[in-house]
Short mmCIF file of C-alpha atoms and ligand atoms in Angstrom, two decimals:
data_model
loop_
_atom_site.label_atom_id
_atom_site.label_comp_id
_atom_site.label_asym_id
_atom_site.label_seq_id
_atom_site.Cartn_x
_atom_site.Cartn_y
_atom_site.Cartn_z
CA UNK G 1 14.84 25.36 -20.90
CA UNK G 2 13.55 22.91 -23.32
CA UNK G 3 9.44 21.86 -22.68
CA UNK G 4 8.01 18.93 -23.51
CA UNK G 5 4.61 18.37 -25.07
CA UNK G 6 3.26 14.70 -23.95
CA UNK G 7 0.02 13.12 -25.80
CA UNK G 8 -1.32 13.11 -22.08
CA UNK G 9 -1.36 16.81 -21.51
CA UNK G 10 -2.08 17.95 -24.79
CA UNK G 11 -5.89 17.81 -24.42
CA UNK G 12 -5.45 20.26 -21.50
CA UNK G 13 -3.35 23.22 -22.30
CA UNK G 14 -2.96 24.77 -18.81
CA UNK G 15 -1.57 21.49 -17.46
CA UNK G 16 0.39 21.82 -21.11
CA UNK G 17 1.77 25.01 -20.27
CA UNK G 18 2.92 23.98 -16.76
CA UNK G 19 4.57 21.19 -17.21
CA UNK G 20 8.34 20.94 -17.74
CA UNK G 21 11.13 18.93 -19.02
CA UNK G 22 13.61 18.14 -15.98
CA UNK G 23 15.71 15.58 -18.01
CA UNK G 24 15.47 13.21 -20.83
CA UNK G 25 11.79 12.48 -21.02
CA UNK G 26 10.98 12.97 -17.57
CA UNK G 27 8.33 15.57 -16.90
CA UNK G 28 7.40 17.10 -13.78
CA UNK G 29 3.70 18.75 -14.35
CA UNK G 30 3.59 21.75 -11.50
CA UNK G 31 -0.08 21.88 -10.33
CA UNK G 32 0.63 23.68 -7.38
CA UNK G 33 2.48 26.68 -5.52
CA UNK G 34 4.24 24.55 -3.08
CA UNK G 35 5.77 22.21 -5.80
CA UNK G 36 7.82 25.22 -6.92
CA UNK G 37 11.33 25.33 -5.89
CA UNK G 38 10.84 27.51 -2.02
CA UNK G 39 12.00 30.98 -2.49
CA UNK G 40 15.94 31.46 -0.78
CA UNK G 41 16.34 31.54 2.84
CA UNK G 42 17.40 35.01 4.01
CA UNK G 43 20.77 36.40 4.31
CA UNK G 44 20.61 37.12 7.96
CA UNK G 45 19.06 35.68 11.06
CA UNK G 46 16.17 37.55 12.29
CA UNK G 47 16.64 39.57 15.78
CA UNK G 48 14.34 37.34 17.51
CA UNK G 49 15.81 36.17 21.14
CA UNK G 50 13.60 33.21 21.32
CA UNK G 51 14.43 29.84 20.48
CA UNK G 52 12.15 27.86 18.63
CA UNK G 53 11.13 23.96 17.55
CA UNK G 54 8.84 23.33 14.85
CA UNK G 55 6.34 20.45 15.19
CA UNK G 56 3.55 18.88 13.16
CA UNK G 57 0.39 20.42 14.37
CA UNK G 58 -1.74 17.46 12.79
CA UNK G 59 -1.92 14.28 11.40
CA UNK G 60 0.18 11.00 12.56
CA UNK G 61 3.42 12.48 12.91
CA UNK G 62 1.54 15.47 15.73
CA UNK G 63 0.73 13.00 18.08
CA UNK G 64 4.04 10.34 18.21
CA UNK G 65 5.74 13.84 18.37
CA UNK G 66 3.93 14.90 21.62
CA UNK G 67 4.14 11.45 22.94
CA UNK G 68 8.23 11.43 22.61
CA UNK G 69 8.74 14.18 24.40
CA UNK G 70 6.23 13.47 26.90
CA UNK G 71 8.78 10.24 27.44
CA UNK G 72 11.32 12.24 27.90
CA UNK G 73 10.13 14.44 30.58
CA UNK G 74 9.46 17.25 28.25
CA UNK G 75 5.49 17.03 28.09
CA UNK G 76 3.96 20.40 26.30
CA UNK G 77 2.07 23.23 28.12
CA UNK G 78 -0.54 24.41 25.27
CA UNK G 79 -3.56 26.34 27.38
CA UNK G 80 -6.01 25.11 24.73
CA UNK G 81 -6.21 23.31 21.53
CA UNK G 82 -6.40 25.83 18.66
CA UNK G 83 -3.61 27.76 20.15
CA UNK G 84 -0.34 27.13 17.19
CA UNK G 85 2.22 27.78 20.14
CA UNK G 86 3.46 26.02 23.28
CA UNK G 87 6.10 26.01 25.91
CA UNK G 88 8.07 23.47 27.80
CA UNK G 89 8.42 23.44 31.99
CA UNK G 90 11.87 22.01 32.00
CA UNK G 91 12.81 24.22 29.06
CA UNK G 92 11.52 27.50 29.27
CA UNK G 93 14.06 29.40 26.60
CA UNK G 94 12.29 27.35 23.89
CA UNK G 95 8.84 28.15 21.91
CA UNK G 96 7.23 25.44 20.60
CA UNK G 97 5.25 26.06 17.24
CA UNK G 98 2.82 23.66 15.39
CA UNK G 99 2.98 23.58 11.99
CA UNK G 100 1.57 21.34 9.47
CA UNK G 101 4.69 19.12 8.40
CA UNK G 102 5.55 20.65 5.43
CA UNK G 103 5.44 24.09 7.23
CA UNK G 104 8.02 22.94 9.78
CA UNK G 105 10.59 22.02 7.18
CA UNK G 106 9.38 25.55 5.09
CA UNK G 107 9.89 27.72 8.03
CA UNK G 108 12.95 25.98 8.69
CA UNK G 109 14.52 26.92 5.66
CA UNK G 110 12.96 30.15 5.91
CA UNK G 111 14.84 30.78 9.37
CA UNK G 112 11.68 31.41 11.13
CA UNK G 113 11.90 28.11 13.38
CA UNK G 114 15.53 26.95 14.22
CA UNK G 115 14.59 23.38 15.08
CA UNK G 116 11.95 20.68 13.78
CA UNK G 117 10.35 17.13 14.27
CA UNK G 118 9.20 15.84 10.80
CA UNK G 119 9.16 12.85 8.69
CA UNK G 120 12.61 12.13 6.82
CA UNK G 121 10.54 12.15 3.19
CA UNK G 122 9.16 15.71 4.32
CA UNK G 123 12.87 17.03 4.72
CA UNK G 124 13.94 14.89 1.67
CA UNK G 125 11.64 16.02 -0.91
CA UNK G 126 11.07 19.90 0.41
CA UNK G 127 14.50 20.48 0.98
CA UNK G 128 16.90 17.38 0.63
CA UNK G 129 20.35 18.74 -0.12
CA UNK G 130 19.96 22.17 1.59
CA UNK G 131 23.23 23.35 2.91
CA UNK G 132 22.12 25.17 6.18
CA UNK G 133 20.05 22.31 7.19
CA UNK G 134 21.51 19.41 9.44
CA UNK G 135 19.82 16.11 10.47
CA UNK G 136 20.64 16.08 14.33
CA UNK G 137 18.81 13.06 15.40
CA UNK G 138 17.87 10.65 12.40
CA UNK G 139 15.53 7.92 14.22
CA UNK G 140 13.37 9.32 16.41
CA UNK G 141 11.64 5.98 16.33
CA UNK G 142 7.80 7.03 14.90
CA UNK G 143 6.46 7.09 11.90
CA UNK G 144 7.99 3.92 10.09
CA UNK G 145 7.53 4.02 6.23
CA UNK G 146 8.90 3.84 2.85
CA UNK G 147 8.09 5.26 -0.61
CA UNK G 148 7.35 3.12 -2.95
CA UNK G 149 6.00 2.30 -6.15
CA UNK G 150 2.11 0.85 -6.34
CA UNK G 151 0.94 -0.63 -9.63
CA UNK G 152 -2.44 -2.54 -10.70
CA UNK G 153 -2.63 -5.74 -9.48
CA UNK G 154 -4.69 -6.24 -12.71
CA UNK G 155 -4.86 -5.46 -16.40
CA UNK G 156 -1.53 -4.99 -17.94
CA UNK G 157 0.14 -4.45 -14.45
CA UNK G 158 -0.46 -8.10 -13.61
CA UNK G 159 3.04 -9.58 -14.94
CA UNK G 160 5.27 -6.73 -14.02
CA UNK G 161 6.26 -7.18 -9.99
CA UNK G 162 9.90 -5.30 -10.10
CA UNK G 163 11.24 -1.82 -11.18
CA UNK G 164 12.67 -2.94 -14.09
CA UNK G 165 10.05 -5.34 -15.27
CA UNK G 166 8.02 -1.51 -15.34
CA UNK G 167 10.91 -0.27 -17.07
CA UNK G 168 10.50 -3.16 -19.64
CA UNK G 169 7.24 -2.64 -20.87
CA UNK G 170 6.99 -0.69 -24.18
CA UNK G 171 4.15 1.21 -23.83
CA UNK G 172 5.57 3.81 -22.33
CA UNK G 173 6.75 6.74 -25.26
CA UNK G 174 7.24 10.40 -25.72
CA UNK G 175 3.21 10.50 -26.36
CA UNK G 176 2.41 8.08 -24.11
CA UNK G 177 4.14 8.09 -20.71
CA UNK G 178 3.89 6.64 -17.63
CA UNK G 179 1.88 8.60 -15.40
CA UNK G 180 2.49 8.73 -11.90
CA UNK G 181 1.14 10.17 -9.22
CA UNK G 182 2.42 11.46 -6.20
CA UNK G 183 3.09 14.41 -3.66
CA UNK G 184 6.71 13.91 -3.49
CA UNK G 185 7.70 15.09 -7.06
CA UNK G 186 11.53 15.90 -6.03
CA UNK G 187 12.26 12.49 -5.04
CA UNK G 188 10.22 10.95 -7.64
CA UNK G 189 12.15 13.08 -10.34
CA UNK G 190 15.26 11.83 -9.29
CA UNK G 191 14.59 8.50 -8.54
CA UNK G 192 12.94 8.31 -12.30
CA UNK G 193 16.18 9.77 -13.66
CA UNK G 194 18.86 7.78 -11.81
CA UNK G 195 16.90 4.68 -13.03
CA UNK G 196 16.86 5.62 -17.06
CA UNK G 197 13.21 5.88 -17.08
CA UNK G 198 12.59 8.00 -20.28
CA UNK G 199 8.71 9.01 -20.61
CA UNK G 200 7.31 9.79 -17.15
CA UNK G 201 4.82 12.28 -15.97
CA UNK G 202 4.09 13.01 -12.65
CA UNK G 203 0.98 13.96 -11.37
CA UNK G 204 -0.09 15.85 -8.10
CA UNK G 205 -2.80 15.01 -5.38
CA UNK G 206 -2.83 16.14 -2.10
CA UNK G 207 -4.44 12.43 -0.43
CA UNK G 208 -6.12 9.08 -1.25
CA UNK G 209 -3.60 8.60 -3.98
CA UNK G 210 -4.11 4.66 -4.19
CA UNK G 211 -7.82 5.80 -6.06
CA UNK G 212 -6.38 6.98 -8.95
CA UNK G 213 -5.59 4.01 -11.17
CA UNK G 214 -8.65 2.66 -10.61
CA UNK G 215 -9.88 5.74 -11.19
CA UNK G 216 -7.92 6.27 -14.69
CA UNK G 217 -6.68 9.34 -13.60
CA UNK G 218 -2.70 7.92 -13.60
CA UNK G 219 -1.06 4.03 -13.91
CA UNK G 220 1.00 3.79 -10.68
CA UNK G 221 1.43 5.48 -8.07
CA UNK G 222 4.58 6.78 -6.15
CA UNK G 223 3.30 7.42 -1.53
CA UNK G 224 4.01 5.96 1.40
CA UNK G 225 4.00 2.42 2.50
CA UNK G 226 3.97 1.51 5.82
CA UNK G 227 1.70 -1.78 6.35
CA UNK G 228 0.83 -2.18 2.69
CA UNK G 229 -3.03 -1.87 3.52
CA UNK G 230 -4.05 0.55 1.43
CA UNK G 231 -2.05 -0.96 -1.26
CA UNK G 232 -4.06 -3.98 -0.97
CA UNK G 233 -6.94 -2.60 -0.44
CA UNK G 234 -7.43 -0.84 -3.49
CA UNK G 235 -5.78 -3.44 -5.73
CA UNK G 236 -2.16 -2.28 -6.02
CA UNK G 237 1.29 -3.98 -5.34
CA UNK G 238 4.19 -2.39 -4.48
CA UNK G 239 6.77 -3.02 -7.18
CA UNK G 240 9.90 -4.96 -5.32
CA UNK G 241 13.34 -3.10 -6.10
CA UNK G 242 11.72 0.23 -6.15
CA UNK G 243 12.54 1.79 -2.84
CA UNK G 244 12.49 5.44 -3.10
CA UNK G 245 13.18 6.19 0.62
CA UNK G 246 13.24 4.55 3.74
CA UNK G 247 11.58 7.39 6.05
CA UNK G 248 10.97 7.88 10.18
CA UNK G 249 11.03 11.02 12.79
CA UNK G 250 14.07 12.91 12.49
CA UNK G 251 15.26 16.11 14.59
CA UNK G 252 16.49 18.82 12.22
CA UNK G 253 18.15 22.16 12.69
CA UNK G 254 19.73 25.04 10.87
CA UNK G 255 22.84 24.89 11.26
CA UNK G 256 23.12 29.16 10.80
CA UNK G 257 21.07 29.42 14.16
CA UNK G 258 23.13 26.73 15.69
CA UNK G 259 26.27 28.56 15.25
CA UNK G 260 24.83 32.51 15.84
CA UNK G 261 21.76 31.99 17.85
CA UNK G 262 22.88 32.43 21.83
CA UNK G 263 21.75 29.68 24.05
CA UNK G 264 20.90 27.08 21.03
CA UNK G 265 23.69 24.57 21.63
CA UNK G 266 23.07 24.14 24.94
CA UNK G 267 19.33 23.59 24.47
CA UNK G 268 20.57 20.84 21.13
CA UNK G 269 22.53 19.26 23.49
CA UNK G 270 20.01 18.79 26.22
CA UNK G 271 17.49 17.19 23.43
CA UNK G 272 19.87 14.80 22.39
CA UNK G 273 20.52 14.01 25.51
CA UNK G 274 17.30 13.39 26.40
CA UNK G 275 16.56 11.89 23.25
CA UNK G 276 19.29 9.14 22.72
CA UNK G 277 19.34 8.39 26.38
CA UNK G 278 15.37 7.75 26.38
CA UNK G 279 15.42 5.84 22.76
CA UNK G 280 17.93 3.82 23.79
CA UNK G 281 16.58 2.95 27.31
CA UNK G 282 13.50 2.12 24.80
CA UNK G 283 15.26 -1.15 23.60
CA UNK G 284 16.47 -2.50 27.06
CA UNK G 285 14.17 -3.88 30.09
CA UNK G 286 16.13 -3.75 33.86
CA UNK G 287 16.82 -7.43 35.22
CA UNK G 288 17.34 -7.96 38.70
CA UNK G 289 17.74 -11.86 40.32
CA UNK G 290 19.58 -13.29 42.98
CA UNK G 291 22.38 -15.30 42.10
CA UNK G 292 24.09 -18.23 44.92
CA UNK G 293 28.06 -18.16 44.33
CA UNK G 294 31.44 -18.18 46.77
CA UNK G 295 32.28 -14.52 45.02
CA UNK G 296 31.09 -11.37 42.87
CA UNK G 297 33.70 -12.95 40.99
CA UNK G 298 32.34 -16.03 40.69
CA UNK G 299 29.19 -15.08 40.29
CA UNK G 300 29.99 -12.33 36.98
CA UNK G 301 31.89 -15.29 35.35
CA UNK G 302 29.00 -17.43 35.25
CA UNK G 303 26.68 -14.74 34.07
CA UNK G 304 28.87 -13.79 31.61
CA UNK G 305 29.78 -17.12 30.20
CA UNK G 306 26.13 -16.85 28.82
CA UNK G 307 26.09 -14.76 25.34
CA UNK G 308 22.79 -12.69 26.15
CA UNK G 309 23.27 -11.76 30.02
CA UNK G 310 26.70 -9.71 29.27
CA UNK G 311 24.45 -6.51 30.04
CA UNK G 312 25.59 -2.99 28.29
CA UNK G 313 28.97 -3.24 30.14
CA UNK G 314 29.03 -6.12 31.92
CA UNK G 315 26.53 -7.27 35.14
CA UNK G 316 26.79 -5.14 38.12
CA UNK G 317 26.72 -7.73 41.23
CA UNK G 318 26.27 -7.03 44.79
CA UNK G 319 25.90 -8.53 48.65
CA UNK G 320 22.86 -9.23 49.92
CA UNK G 321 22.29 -7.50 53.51
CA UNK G 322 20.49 -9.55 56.44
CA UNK G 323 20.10 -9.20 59.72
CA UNK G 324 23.05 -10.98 61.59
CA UNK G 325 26.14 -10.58 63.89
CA UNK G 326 28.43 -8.27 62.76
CA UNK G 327 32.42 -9.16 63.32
CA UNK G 328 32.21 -7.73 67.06
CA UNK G 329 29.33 -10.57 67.96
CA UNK G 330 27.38 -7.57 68.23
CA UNK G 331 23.43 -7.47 66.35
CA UNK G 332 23.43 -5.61 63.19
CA UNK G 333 23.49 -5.80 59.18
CA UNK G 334 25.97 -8.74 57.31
CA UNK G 335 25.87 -9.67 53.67
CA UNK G 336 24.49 -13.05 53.19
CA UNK G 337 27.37 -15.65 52.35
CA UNK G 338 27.19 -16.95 49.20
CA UNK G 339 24.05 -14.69 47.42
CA UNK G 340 24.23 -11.87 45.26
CA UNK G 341 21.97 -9.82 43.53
CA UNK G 342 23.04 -9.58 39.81
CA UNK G 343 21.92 -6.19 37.41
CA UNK G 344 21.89 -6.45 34.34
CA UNK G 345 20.22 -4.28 30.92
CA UNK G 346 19.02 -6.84 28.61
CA UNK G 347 17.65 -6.04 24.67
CA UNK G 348 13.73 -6.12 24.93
CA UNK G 349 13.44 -8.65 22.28
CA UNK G 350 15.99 -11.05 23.93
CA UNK G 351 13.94 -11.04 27.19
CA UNK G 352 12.64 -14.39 27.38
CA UNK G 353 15.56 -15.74 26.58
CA UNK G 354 18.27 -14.27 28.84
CA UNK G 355 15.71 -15.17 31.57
CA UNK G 356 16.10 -18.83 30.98
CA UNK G 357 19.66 -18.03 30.94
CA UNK G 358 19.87 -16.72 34.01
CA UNK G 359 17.69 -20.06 35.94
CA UNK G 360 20.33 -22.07 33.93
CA UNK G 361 23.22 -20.26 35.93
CA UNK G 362 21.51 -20.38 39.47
CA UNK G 363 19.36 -16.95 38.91
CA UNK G 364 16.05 -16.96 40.96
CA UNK G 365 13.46 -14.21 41.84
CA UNK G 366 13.57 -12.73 38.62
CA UNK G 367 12.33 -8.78 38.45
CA UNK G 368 12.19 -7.15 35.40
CA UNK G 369 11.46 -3.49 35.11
CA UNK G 370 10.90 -1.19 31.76
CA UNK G 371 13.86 1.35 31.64
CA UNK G 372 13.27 5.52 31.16
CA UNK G 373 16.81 6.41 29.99
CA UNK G 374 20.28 5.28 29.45
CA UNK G 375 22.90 7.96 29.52
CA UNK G 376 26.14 7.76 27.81
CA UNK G 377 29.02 9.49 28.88
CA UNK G 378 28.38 11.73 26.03
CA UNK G 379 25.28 11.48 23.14
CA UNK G 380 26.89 9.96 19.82
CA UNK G 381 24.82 12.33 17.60
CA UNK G 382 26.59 15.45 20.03
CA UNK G 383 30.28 14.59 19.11
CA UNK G 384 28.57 14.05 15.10
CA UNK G 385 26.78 17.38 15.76
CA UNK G 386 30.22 19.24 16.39
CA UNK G 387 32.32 17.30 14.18
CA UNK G 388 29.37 18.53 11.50
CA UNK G 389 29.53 21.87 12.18
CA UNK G 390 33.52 22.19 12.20
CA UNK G 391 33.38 21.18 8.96
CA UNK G 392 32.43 23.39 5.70
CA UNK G 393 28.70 23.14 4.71
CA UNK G 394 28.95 20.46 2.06
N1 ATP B 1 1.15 5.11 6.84
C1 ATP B 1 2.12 5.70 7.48
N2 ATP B 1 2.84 5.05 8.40
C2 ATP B 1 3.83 5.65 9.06
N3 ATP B 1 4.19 6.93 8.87
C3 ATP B 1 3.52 7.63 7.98
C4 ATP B 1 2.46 7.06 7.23
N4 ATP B 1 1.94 8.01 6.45
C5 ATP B 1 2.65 9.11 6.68
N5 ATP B 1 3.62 8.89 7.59
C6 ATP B 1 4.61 9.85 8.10
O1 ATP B 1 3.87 10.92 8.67
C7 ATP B 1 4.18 12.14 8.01
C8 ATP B 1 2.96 12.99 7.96
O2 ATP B 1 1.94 12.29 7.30
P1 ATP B 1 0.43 12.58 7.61
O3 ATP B 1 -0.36 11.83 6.61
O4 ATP B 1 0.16 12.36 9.03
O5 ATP B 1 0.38 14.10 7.42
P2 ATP B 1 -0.09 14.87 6.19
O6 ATP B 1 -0.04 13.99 4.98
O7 ATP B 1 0.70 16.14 6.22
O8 ATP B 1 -1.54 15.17 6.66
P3 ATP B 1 -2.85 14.76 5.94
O9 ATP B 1 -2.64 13.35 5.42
O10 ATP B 1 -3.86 14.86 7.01
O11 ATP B 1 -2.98 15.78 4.85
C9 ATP B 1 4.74 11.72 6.66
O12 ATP B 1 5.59 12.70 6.15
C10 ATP B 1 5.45 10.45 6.99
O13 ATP B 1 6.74 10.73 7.51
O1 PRP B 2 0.75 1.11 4.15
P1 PRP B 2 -0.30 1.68 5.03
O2 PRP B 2 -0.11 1.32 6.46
O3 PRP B 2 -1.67 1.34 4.55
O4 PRP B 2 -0.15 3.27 4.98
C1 PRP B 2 -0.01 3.95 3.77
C2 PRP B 2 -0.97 5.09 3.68
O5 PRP B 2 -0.75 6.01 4.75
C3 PRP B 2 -0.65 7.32 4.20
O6 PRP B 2 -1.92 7.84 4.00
P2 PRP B 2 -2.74 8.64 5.14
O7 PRP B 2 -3.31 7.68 6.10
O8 PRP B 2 -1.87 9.71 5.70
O9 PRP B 2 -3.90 9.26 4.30
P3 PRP B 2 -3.82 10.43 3.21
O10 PRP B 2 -3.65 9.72 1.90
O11 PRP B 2 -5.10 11.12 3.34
O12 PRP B 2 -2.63 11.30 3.54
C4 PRP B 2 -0.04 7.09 2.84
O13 PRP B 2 -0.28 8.20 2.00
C5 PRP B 2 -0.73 5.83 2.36
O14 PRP B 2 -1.92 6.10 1.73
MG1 MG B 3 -1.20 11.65 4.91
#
């Protein structure tokens, strides 16, 4: 292993001795334990019977977690708030530990939870690539961000908007590299690399990374953007064509416990169920109106000769009962001649819309309701799950 000795570090020789040359000139400096590479996960599963999930005990990610499986009827029991472990009414064979995020995917790898909720960077950068570890659910629909590149607004920054415009500049050499900053030193090695950046050094801190330019303490910056706020606010831009990651909730599992742990498929199956049934119902608001026509038939043809009212499979369409003579001359219930009332699932963002739609056609008394789930016949990310696990770890 060859080591590198950048003009940056050679004022300070314990970052001198840590750092180390990954490729070309790219340097990763190693401040801290938890940037080393996570010791291997162990041979065997542990005799435990439980089975457990992993979820982030604070920070952004802890509550959206909470909250989506609140939605899907599988709210937490925790007695109190400084207690790390919870359980689930509807699912009672599963523990559920909190974990700081990184923990969740550690302890994952480690074998010592079987299933987590974290950010996609989290699983990326602590253990992107790991064989044992399958994404079962890759949009759990919090936590929206990307990594990106910020660089002064300012100063010599002020000219250079894209990645390679950065790449361009010649200040950057052997003694003087670029120094970045950033927790996610995995990805930011490889991105670096698989763009032909020659003289970078990354730097660690642990929060409030968009200080440190300003500060001196490193050019850019490599973190998460989600609004761009703190960019702005501390005078950075985010450099356009340098997208390290595109990053939300995802479900993960091992796929050793999946296959040799008793009772864990069927409790995957039920959270994906649960899961893709609820996020989908997420996108789609229930439309109800009455409808005047000589037939169902009649009635689904005009509705469906309208692009946004075709529904998920098509309207359902059905009498309306009143009060009336039945065939006999006798009182009792009749459908209503000519009215209908038309069902249909319609995309959240399309509302307005198919509404108008719908008057156009003859539609009146309009009801709209928000939707809890939508099941499938079977959850996509199920059939993926097994088609996953058939095959050889990659
Ligand atoms: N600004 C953001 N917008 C959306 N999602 C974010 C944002 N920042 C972080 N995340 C997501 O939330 C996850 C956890 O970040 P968060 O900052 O809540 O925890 P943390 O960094 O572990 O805790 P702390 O910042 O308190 O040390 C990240 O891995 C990422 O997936
Ligand atoms: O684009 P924005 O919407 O402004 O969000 C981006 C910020 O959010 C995260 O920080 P966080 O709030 O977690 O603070 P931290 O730096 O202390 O982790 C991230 O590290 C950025 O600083
Ligand atoms: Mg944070």
């Amino acid at each position: 292993m060859s080591y590198s000795t950048p003009a940056h570090f050679a004022a300070c020789p314990s970052l001198k001795r840590r750092s180390k040359q990954i490729s070309s000139n790219v340097v990763v400096c190693s401040l801290r334990q938890q940037d080393l590479k996570p010791a291997a996960v162990p041979a065997k599963l542990s005799s435990r019977q439980s089975l457990r999930l992993g979820v982030p005990s604070k920070g952004r990610m802890a509550e959206d977690t909470m909250q989506l499986l609140k939605d899907c009827q599988l709210g937490l029991v925790k007695p109190n708030p400084r207690q790390y472990i919870a359980t689930i009414a509807q699912m009672p064979q599963l523990e559920v530990w909190f974990q700081r995020a990184t923990d969740v995917v550690r302890k994952l790898m480690y074998g010592d939870i079987d299933i987590g909720i974290v950010g996609y960077d989290m699983f990326q950068e602590i253990c992107g690539g790991d064989p044992d570890l399958i994404v079962l659910h890759e949009s759990l629909n919090f936590g929206h961000c990307h990594l990106g590149l910020g660089v002064p607004m300012t100063g010599r920054f002020a000219d250079i908007n894209t990645l390679d415009d950065l790449k361009a500049m010649p200040e950057w050499t052997e003694t003087n590299p670029l120094r970045v900053v950033t927790g996610y030193h995995q990805l930011a090695r490889r991105f670096f690399a698989k763009h032909g950046f020659q003289h970078v050094v990354l730097l660690t801190a642990d929060g409030a990374l968009e200080a440190a330019p300003l500060m001196g303490s490193a050019d850019i910056i490599l973190d998460l953007i989600s609004t761009g706020i703190t960019l702005r606010e501390n005078n950075l831009k985010q450099l356009e064509g340098a997208e390290v990651l595109r990053s939300q909730g995802v479900l993960v599992a091992s796929r050793r416990a999946l296959l040799e742990r008793p009772g864990m498929m069927e409790v995957v199956h039920e959270l994906l169920e649960r899961l893709e049934a609820h996020l989908k119902a997420d996108d789609y608001y229930s439309v109800v109106a009455n409808m005047r026509g000589s037939s169902a038939e009649e009635v689904a043809s005009l509705i469906m000769s309208r692009g946004h009212l075709g529904g998920l499979q098509g309207p359902t369409i059905s009498p309306v009962y009143t009060h009336g003579p039945s065939e006999n001359g006798a009182s009792g219930v009749v459908a209503q001649h000519g009215f209908y009332a038309v069902t249909i699932c319609v995309p959240k963002k399309l509302l307005y819309q198919s509404v108008k739609e719908l008057r156009q056609v003859g539609g009146s008394g309009v009801l709209v309701q928000p939707m809890t789930y939508i099941f499938d016949e079977e959850p996509l990310r199920w059939r993926r799950l097994l088609d996953t696990l058939e095959a050889a770890p990659q």
